[in-house]
mmCIF file of C-alpha atoms in Angstrom:
data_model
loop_
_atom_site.group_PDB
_atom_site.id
_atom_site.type_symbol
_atom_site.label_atom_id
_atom_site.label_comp_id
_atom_site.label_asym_id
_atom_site.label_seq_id
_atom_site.Cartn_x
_atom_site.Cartn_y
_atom_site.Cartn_z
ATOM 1 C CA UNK A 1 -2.216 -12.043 -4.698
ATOM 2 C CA UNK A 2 -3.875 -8.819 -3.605
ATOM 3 C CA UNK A 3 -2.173 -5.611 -3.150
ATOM 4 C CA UNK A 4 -2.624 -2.083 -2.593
ATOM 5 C CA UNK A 5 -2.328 0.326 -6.017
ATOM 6 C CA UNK A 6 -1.682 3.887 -4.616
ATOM 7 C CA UNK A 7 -3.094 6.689 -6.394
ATOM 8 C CA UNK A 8 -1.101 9.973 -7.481
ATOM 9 C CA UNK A 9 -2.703 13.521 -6.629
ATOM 10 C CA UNK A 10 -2.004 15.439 -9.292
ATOM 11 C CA UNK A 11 -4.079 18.258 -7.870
ATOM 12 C CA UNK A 12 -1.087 19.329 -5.453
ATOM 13 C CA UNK A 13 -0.900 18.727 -1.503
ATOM 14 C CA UNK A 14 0.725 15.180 -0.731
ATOM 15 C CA UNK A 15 1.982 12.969 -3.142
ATOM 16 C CA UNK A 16 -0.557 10.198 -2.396
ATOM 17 C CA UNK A 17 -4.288 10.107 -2.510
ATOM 18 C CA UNK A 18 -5.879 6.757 -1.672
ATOM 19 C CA UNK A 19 -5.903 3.187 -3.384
ATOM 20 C CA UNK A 20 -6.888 0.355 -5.392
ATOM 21 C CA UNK A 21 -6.844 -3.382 -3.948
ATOM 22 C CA UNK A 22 -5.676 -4.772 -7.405
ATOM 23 C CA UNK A 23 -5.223 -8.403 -8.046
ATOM 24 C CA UNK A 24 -1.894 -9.128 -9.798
ATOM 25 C CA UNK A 25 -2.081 -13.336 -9.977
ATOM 26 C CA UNK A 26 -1.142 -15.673 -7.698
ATOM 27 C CA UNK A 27 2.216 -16.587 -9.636
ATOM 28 C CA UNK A 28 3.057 -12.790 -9.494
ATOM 29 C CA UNK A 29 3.538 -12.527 -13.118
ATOM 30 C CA UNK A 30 2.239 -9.231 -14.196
ATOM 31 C CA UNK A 31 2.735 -5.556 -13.507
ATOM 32 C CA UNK A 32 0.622 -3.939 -10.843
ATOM 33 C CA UNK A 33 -0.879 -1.374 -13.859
ATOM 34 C CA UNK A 34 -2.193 -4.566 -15.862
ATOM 35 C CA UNK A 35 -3.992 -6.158 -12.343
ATOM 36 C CA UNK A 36 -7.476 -6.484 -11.906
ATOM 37 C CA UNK A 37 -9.333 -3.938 -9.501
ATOM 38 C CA UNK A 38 -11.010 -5.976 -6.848
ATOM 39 C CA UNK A 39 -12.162 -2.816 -5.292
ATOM 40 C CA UNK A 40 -11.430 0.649 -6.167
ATOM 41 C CA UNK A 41 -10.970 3.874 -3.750
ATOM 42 C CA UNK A 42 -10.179 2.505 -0.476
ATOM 43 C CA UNK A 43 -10.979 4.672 2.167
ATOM 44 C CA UNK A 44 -10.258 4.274 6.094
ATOM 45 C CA UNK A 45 -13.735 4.209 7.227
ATOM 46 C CA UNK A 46 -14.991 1.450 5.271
ATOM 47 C CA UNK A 47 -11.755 -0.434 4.176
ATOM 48 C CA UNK A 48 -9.325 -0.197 7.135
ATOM 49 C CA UNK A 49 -8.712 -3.745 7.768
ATOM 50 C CA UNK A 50 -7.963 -4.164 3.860
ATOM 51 C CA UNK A 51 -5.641 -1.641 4.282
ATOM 52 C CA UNK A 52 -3.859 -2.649 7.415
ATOM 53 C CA UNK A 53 -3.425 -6.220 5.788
ATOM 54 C CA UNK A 54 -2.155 -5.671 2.263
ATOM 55 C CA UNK A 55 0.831 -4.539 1.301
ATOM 56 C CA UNK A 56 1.684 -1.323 -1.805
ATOM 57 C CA UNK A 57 2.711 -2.150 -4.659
ATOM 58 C CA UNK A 58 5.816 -0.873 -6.470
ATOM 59 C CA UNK A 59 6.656 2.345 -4.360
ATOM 60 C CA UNK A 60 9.431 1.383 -2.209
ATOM 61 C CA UNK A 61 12.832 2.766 -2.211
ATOM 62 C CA UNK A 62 15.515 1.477 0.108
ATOM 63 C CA UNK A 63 15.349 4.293 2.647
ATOM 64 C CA UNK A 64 11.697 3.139 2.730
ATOM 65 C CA UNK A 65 12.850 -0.746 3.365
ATOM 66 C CA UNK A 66 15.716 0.226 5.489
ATOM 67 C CA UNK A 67 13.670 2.519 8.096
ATOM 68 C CA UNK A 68 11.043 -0.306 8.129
ATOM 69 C CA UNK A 69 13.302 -2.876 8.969
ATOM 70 C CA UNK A 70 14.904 -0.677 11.587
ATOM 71 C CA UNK A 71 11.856 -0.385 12.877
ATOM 72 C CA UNK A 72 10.468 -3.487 13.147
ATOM 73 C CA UNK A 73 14.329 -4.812 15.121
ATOM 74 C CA UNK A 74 13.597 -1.778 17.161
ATOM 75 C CA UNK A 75 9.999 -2.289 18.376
ATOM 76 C CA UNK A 76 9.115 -5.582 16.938
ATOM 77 C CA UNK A 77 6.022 -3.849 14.575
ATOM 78 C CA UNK A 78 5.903 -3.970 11.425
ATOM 79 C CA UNK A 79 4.564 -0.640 10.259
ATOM 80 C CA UNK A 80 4.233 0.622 6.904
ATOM 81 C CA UNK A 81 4.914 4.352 7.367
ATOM 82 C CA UNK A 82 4.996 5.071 3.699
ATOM 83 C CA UNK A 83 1.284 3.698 3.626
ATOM 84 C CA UNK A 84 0.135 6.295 6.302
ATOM 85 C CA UNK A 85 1.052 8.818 3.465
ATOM 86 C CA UNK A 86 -1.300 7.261 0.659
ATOM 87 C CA UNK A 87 -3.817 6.989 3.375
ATOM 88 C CA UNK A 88 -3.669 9.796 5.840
ATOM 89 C CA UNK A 89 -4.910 9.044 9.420
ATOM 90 C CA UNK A 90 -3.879 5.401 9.452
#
């Protein structure tokens, strides 16, 4: 399974800076800092659809799962806001 590793800025600003597409097996079995990098430093220009189609790893809380559901019973979409922060301008 592929996923989406975000990336902490540690240089201040927003949390979030970009992502890996990391391959973590397809039996799910180890931690998204042991995957493989399939391709590092996404960026919207050249990596959109890989973005828009894979889902972040390990950064969810349940305000962030509860305001996504919400908002996919609301609209019908199901948007990632949270991944609009690791990768501003989605």
């Amino acid at each position: 399974k592929h996923w989406i590793s975000a990336h902490l800025n540690y240089d201040g600003g927003p949390l979030f800076k970009g992502g890996d597409l990391i391959d973590i097996g397809e039996d799910v079995n180890i931690g998204s800092t042991q995957g493989n990098i399939i391709k590092q430093n996404l960026s919207l220009e050249t990596d959109r659809r890989i973005i828009e189609t894979h889902e972040l790893t390990n950064i969810y809380g349940d305000n962030h799962v509860s305001e996504r559901l919400l908002n996919f019973f609301d609209t019908g979409k199901d948007i990632d806001a949270l991944k609009a922060e690791v990768f501003v301008g989605l």
